[in-house]
Coordinates of C-alpha atoms (C1' of nucleotides) in Angstrom, one line a residue:
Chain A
X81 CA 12.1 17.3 33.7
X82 CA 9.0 19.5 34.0
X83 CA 6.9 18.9 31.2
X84 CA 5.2 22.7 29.7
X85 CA 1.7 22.5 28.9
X86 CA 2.7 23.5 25.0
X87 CA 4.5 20.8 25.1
X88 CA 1.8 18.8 26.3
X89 CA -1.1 20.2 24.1
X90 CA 1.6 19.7 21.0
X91 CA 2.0 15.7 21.9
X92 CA -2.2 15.7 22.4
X93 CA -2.8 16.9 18.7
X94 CA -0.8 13.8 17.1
X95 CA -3.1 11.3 15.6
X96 CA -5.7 13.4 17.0
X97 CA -9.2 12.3 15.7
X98 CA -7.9 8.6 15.3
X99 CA -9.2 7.1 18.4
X100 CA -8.7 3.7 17.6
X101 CA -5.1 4.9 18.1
X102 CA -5.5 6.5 21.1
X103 CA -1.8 6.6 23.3
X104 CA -1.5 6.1 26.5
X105 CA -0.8 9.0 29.6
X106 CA 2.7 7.3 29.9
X107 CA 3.3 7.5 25.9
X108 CA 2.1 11.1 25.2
X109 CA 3.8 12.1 28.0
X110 CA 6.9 10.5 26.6
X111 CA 6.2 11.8 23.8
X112 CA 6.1 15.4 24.6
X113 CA 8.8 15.4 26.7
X114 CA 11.0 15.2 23.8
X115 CA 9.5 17.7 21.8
X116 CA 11.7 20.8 21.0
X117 CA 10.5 24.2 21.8
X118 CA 8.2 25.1 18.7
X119 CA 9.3 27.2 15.8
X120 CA 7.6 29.4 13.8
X121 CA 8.8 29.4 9.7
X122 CA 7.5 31.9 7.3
X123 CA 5.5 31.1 4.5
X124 CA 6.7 29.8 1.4
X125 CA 10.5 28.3 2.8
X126 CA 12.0 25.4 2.0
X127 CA 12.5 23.3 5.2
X128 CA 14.2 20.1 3.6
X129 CA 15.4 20.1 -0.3
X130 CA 15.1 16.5 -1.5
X131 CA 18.0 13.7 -0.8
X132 CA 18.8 15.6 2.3
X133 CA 19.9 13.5 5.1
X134 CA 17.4 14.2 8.3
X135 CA 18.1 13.8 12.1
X136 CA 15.1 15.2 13.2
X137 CA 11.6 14.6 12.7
X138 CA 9.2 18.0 12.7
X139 CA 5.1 17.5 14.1
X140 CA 3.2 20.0 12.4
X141 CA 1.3 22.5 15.1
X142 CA -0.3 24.8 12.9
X143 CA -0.3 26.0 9.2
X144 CA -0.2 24.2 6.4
X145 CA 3.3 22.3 4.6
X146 CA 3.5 20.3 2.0
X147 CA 5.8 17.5 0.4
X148 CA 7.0 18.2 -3.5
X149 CA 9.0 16.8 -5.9
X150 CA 10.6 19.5 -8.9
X151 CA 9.9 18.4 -12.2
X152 CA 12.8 19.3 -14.8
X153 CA 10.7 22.4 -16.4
X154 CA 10.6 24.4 -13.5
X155 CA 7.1 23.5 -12.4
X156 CA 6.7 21.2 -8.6
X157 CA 4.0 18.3 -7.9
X158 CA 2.8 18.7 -4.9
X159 CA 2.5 14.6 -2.9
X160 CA 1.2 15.6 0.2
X161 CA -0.3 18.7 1.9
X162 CA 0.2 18.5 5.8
X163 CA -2.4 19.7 8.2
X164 CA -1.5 20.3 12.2
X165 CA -0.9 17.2 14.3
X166 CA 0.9 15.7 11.1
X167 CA 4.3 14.3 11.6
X168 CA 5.7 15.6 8.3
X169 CA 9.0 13.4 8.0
X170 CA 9.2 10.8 10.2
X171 CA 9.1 8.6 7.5
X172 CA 12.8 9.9 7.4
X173 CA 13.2 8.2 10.8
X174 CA 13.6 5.0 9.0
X175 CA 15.0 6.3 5.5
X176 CA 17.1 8.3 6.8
X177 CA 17.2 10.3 3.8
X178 CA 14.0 12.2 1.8
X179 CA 13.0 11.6 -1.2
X180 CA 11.0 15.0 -1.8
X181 CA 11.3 18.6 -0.8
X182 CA 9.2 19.9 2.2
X183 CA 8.1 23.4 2.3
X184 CA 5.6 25.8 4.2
X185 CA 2.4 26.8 2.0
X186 CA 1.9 29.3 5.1
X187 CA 3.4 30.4 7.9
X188 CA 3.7 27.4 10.2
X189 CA 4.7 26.5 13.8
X190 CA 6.3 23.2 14.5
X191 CA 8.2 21.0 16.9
X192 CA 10.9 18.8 16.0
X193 CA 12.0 15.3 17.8
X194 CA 15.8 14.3 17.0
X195 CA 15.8 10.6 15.3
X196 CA 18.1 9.7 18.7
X197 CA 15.2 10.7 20.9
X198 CA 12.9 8.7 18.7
X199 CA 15.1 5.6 19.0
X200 CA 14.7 6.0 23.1
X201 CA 10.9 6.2 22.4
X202 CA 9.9 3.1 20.3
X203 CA 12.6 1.3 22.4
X204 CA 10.5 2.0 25.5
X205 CA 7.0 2.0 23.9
X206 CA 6.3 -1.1 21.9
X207 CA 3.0 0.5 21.1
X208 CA 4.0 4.1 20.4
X209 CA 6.3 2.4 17.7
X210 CA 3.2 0.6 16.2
X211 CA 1.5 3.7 16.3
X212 CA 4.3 5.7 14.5
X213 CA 4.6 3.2 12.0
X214 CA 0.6 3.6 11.7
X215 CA 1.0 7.4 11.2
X216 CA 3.6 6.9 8.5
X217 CA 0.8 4.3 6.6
X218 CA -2.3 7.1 6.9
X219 CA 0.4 9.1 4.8
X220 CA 0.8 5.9 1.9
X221 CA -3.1 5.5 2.0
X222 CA -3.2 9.3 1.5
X223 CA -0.7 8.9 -1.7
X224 CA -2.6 6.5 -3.1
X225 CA -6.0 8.8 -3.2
X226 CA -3.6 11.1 -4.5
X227 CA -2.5 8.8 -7.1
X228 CA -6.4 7.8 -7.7
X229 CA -7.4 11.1 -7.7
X230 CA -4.4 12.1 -10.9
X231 CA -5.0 9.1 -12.6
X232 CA -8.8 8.5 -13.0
X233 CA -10.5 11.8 -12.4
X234 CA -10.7 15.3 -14.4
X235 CA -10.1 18.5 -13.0
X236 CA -13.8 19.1 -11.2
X237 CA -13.4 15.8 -9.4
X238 CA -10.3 16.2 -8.7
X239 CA -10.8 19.9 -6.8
X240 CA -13.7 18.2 -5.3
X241 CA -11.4 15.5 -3.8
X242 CA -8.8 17.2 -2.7
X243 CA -11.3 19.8 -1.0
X244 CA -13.0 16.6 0.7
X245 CA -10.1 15.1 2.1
X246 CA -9.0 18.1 3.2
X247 CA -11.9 19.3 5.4
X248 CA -12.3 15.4 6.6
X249 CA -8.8 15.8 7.8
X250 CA -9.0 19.4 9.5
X251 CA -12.1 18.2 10.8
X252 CA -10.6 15.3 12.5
X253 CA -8.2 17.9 14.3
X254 CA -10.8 20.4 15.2
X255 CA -9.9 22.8 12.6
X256 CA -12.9 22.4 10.4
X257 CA -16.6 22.4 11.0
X258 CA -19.9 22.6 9.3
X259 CA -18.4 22.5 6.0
X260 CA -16.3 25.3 6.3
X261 CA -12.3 25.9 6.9
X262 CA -9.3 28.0 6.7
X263 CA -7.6 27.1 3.4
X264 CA -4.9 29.5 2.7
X265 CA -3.6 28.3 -0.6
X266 CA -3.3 29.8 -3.7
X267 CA -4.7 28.8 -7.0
X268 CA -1.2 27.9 -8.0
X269 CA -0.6 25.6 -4.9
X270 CA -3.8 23.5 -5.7
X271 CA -2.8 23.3 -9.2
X272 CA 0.7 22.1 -8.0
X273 CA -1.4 19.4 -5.5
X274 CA -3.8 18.6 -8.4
X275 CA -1.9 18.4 -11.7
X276 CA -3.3 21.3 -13.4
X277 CA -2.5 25.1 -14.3
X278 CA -3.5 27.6 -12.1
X279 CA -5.8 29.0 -15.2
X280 CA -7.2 25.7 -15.3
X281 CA -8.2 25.4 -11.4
X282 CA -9.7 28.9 -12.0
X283 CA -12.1 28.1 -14.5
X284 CA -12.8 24.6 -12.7
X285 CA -13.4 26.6 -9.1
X286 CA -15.6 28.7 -11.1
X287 CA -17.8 26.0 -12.0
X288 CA -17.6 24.4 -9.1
X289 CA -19.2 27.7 -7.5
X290 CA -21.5 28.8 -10.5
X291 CA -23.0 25.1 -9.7
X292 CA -23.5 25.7 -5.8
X293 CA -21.0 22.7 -4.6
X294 CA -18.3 25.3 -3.2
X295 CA -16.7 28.9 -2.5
X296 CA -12.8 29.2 -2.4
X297 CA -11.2 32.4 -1.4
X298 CA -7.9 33.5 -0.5
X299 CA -8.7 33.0 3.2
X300 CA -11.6 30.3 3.3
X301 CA -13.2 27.6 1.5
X302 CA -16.8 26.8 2.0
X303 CA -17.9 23.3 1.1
X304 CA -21.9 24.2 0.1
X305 CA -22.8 20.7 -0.8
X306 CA -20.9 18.0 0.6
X307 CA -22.5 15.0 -1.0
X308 CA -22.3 16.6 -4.5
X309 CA -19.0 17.0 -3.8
X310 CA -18.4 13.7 -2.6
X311 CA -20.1 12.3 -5.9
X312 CA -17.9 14.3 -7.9
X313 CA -14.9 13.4 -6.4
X314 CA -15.8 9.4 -5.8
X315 CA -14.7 10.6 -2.5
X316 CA -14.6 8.1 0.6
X317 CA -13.0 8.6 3.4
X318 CA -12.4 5.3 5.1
X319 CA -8.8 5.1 3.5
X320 CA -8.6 8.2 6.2
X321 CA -9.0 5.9 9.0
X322 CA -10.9 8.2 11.3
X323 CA -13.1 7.8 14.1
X324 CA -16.6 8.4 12.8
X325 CA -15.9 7.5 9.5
X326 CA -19.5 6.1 9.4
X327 CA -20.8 9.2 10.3
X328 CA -18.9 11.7 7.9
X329 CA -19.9 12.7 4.4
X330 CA -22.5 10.6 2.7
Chain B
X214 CA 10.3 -26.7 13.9
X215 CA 12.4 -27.3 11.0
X216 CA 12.5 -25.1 8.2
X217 CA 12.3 -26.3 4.6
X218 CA 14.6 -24.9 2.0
X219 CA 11.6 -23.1 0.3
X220 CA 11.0 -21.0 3.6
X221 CA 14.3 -20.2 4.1
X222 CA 14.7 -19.0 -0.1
X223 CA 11.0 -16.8 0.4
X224 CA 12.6 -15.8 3.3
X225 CA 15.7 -14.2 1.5
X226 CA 13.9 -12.4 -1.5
X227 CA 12.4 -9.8 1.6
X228 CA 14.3 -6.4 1.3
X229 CA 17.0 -8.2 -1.4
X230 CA 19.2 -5.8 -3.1
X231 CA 19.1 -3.4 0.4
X232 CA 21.9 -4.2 1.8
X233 CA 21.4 -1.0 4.4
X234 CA 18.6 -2.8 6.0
X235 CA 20.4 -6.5 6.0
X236 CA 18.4 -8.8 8.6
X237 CA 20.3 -10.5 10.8
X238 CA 20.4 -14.6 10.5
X239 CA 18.0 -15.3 13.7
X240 CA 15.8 -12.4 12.6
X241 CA 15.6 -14.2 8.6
X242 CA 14.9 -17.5 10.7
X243 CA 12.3 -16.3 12.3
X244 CA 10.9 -15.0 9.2
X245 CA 11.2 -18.0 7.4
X246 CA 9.2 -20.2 10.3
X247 CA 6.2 -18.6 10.2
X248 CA 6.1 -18.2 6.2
X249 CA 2.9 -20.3 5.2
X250 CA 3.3 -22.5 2.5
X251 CA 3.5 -21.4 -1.2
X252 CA -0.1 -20.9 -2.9
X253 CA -0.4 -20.4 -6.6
X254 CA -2.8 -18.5 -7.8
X255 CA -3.7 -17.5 -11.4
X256 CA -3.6 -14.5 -13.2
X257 CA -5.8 -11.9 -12.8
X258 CA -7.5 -12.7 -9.6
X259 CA -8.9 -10.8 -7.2
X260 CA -7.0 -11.3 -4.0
X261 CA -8.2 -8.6 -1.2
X262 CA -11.0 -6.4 -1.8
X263 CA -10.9 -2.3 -0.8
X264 CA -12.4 -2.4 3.0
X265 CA -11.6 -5.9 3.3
X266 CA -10.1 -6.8 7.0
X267 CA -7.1 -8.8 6.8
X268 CA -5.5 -10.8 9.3
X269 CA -2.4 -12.0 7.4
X270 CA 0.1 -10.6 5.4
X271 CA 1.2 -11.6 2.2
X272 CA 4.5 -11.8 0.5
X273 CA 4.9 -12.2 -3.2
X274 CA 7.6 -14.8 -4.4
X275 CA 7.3 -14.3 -8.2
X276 CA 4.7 -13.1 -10.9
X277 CA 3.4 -9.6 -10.4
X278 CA 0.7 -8.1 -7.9
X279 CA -1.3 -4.7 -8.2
X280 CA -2.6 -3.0 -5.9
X281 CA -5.5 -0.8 -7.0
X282 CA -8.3 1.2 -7.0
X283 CA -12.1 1.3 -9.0
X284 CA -13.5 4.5 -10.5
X285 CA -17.1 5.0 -10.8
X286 CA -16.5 4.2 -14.5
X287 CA -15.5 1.5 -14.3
X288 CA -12.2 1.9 -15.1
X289 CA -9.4 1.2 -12.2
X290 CA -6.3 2.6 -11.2
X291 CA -2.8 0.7 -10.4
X292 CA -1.6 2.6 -7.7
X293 CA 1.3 0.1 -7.3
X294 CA 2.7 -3.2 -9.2
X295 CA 4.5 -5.7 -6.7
X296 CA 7.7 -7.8 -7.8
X297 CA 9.1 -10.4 -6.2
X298 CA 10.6 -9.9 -3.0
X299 CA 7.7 -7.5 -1.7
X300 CA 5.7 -7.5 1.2
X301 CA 1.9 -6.9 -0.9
X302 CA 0.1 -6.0 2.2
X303 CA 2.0 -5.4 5.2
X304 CA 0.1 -1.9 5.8
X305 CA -2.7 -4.3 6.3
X306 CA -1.4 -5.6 10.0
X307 CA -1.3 -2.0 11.7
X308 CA -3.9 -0.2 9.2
X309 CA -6.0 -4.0 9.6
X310 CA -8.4 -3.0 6.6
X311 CA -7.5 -2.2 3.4
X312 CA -8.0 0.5 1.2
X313 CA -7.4 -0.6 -2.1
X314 CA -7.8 -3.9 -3.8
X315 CA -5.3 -6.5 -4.5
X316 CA -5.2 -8.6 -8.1
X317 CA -2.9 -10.9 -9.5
X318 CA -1.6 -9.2 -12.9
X319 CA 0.2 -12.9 -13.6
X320 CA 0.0 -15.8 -12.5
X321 CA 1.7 -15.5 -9.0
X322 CA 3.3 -17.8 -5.8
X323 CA 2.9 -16.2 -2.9
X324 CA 3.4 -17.1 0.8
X325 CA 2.1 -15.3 4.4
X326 CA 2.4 -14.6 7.3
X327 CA -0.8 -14.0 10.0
X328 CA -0.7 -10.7 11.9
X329 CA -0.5 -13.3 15.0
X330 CA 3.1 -14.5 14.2
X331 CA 3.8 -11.0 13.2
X332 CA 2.8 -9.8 15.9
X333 CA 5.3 -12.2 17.9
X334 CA 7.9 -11.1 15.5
X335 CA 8.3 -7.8 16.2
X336 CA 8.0 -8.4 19.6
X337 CA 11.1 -10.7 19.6
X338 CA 12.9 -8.7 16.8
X339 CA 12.9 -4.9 17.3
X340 CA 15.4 -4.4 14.4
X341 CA 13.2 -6.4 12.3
X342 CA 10.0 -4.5 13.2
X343 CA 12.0 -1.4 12.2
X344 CA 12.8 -3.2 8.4
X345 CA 9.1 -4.1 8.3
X346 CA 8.4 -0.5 8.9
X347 CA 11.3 0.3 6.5
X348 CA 9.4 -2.0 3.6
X349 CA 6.2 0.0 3.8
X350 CA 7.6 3.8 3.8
X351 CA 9.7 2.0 0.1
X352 CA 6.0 1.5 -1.0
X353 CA 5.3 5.3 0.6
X354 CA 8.1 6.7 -1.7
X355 CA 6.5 4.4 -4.7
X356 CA 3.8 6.5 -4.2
X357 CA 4.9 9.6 -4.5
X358 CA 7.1 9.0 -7.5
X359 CA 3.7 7.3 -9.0
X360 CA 1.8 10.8 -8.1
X361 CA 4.5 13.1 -9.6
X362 CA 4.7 10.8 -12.7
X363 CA 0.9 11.1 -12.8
X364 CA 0.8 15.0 -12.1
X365 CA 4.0 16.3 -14.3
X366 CA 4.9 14.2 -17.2
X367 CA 3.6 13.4 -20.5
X368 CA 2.5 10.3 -22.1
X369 CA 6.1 9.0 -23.0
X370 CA 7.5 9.9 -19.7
X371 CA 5.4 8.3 -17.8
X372 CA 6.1 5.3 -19.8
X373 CA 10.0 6.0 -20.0
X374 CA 9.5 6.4 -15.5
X375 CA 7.0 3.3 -15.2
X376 CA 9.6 1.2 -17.2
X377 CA 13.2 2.2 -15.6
X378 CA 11.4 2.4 -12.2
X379 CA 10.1 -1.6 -13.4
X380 CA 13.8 -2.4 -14.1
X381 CA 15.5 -1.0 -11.4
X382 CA 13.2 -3.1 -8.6
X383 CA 13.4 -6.1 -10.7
X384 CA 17.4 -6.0 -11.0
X385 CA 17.7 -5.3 -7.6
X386 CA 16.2 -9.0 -7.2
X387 CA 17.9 -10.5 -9.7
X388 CA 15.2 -10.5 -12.2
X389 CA 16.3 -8.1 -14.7
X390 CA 20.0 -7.8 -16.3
X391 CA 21.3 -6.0 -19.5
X392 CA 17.9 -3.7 -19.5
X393 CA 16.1 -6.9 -20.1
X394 CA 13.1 -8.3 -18.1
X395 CA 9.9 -10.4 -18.4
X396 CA 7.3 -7.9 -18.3
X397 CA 3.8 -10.2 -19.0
X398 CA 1.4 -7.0 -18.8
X399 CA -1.2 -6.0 -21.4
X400 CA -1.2 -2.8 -22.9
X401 CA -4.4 -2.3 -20.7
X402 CA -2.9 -3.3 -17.7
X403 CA 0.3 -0.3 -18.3
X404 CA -2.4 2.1 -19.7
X405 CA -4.3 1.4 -15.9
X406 CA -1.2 2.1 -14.0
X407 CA 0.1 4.8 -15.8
X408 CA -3.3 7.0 -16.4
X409 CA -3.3 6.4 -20.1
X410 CA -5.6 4.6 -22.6
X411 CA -4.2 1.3 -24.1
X412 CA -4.8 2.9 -27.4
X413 CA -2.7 5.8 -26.0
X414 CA -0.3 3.7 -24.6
X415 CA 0.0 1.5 -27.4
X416 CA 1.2 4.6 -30.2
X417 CA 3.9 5.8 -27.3
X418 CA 5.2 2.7 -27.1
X419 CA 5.5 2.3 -30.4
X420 CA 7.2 6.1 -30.7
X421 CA 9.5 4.7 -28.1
X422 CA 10.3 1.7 -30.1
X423 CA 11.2 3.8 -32.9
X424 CA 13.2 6.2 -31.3
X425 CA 15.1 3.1 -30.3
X426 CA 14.4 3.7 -26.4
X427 CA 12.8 0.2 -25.5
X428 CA 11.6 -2.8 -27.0
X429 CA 8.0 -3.9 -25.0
X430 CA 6.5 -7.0 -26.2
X431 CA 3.7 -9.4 -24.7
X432 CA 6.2 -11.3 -22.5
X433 CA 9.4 -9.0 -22.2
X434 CA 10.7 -5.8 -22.0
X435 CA 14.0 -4.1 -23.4
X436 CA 15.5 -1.4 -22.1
X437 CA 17.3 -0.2 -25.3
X438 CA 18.8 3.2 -24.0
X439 CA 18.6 3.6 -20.3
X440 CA 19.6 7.0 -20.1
X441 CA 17.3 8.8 -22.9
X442 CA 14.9 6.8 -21.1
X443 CA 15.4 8.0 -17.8
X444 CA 16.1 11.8 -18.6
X445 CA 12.8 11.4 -20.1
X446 CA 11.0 10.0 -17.3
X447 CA 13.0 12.6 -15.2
X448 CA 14.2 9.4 -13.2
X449 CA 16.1 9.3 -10.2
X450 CA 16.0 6.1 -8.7
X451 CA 17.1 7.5 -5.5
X452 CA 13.7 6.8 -4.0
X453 CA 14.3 3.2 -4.1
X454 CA 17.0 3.3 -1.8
X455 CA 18.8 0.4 -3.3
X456 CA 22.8 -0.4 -2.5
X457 CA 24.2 0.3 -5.4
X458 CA 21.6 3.5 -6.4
X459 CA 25.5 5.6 -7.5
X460 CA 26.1 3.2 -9.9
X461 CA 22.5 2.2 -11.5
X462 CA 21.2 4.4 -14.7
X463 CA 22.8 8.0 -14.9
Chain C
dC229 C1' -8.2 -24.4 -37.0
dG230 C1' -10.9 -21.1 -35.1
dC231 C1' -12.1 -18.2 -31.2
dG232 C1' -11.4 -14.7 -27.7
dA233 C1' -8.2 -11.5 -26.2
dT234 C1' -4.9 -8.2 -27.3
dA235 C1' -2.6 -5.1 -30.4
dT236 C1' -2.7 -1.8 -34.1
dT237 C1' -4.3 2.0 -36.8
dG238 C1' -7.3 5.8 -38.4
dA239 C1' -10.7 9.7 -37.8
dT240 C1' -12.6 12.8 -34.8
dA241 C1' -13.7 15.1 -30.4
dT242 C1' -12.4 17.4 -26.1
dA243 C1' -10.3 18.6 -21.7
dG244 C1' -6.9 21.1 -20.4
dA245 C1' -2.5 23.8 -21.6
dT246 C1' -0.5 27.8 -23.2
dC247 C1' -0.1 32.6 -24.2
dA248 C1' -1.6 37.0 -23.3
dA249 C1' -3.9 40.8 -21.4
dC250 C1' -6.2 42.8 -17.7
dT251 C1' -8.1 43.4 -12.9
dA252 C1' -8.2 42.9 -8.0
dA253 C1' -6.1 42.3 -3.8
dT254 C1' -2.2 42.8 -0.7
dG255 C1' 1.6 44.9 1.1
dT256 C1' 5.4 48.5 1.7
dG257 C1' 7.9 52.7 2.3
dG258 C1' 7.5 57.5 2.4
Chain D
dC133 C1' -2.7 57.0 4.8
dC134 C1' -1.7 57.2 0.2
dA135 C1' 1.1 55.8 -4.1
dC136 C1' 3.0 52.4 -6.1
dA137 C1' 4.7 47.6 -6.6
dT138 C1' 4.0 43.0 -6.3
dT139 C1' 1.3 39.0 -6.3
dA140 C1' -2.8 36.5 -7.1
dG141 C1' -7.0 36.0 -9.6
dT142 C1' -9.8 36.4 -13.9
dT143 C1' -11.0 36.0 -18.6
dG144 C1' -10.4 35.2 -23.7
dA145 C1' -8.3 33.0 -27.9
dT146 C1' -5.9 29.4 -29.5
dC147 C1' -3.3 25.0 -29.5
dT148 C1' -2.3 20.2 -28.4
dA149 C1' -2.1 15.9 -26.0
dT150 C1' -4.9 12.4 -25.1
dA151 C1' -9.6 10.3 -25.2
dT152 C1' -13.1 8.2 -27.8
dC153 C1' -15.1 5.5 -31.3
dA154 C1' -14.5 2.2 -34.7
dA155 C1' -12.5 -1.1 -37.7
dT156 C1' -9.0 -4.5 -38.6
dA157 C1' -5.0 -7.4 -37.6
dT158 C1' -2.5 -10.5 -34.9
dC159 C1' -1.5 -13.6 -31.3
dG160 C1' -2.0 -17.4 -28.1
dC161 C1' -4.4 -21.2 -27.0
dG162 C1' -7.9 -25.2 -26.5

DNA sequence: CGCGATATTGATATAGATCAACTAATGTGG
DNA sequence: CCACATTAGTTGATCTATATCAATATCGCG
């Protein structure tokens, strides 16, 4: 089968930026051969709702998604905010089943790979496995920030984290540079990421801006002072695993 | 080589009480020869520091782990407690530097396995490299139940979650019955892992205690009602994936 | 028995939530 | 292209859950 060079440039952006992880010609080919045609989804849908049973895994090509979990009163935690080149549930390779909602925070084009395809893959490519299975542990060592980031730090650091991570991670792909990225979310959606009311993330993005560190807008945000930021947010990337980590921030 | 009884019983605790991801009798073997012998160590030690290369594994055969992370302040953050039965650091072989420290909570026997032998294993055992993969994305969904409890609920609910989520793993290794289980952490220790002060943590449980939910003492908890308790920790132990998740709470 | 760690309780301070109003942006149909 | 509707952002006033500080009580252990 003829491979299309979208298929081809969808495969290259997975793991992008982790070099260490680098695939091979023969496993990215693989790889994007069994890529479905890509599929654009509207902001704001629900893809999976939570306990769903999943045959597919979906590779994130641009936009942002994110994983959430409903709390009783109405209001959602956001766990994970996806970036392109993420493989957003193929953690449900294995589980079979999700634990948490995924939805678009903006309009976003994907691919899927069915879970049989998969099989086919890792059964072939020993390493392509491994390197799945990596993909799926960046996600746990994101959760855990996460979990650092609710537990131990108030609202400044936490905005100050989040915005770190995020612009490491777009970085990584290409998507951010010289402090500065496209960050469609609203004030509500980084209060849902963060554990705080939107009200709250105003005044504390306020702050944030009134002290130089940051601008957020609807569109954009603008990291002013990375290492203020950085020391705000006890923010260090190696838990990101990326190539220059040595380099980046600090 | 011969296996001793004690390999083959560490052996048996991996993946207990998920039947779904049974390992076949070969597969356990193989386990069980490469299983180092048991090591005691005491409570609250320092096992594996954040950014710490690892070259084995390590798999906990009774007391209690954490996982966790410092703050600035000195203050740290669980980000996950290990029972019995659990693989502490298996995201160590394909991530190969941690990014989060390790500390007995107890005092704990524990067994490994080098990233050599695993290495070999999953080679050999396909199917068993997939439960391997399996273990870690159960500590992924931790995670995220850990950030929404975090994010979303209130002092007593986090409690209410922390302990039911406690029970459920526990039971599912044959450590907990009749909403009883030893439960040897400080006030301190809960307060850490569930974002609270031990002062804070302290008056909720004692709330609890008279609202006749749970009974926590130095050594043991009780799980007086289990389903106030989990409507109030908004639990759904779905996440856990364990055999009998229809049946358990609700 | 006495010492260090843990638990308990009280008084006070504060970060962030909540409620409410208003403004600014964005989009849609006529 | 404008009028209006909808959504997101902003600001103020007040309330509350939890932190902080401090003192005492209790427990487990050598």
């Amino acid at each position: 089968m003829e491979l299309s060079g979208q298929q081809r440039e969808d495969a290259r952006r997975f793991l992008l930026g982790r070099r260490r992880s680098e695939l091979t010609q023969d496993e990215r080919a693989a790889l994007a051969a069994v890529l479905s045609a890509r599929m654009v989804i509207p902001a704001r849908r629900t893809i999976v709702r939570r306990g769903e049973e999943v045959r597919h895994s979906t590779l994130l090509v641009s936009g942002f998604l994110s994983r959430y979990m409903d709390a009783r009163d109405g209001y959602r935690q956001i766990v994970s905010v996806q970036v392109p080149g993420d493989f957003v549930d193929l953690h449900g390779y294995p589980l079979r089943r999700l634990d948490h909602g995924i939805a678009t925070l903006t309009e976003a084009t994907v691919v899927t790979v069915s879970h049989e395809d998969l099989t086919g893959l890792v059964k072939r490519f020993p390493h392509l496995a491994r390197m799945l299975w990596f993909s799926t542990l960046l996600d746990a060592a994101m959760h855990r920030e996460w979990i650092f980031r609710l537990g131990r730090l108030e609202a400044a650091g936490r905005l100050a984290h989040f915005l770190c991570e995020t612009y490491e991670r777009l970085r990584a792909v290409g998507l951010a540079a010289d402090g500065r990225f496209e960050f469609p979310l609203t004030q509500q959606d980084i209060g849902e990421a963060c554990g705080l009311t939107s009200v709250h993330v105003n005044r504390t993005l306020r702050r944030l801006r009134e002290d130089g560190l940051v601008e957020v807008s609807a569109r954009e945000a603008r990291l002013l002072d990375m290492s203020k930021l950085a020391a705000l947010g006890e923010f260090e990337p190696d838990y990101l695993y990326l190539d220059d980590e040595r380099r980046s921030v600090r």
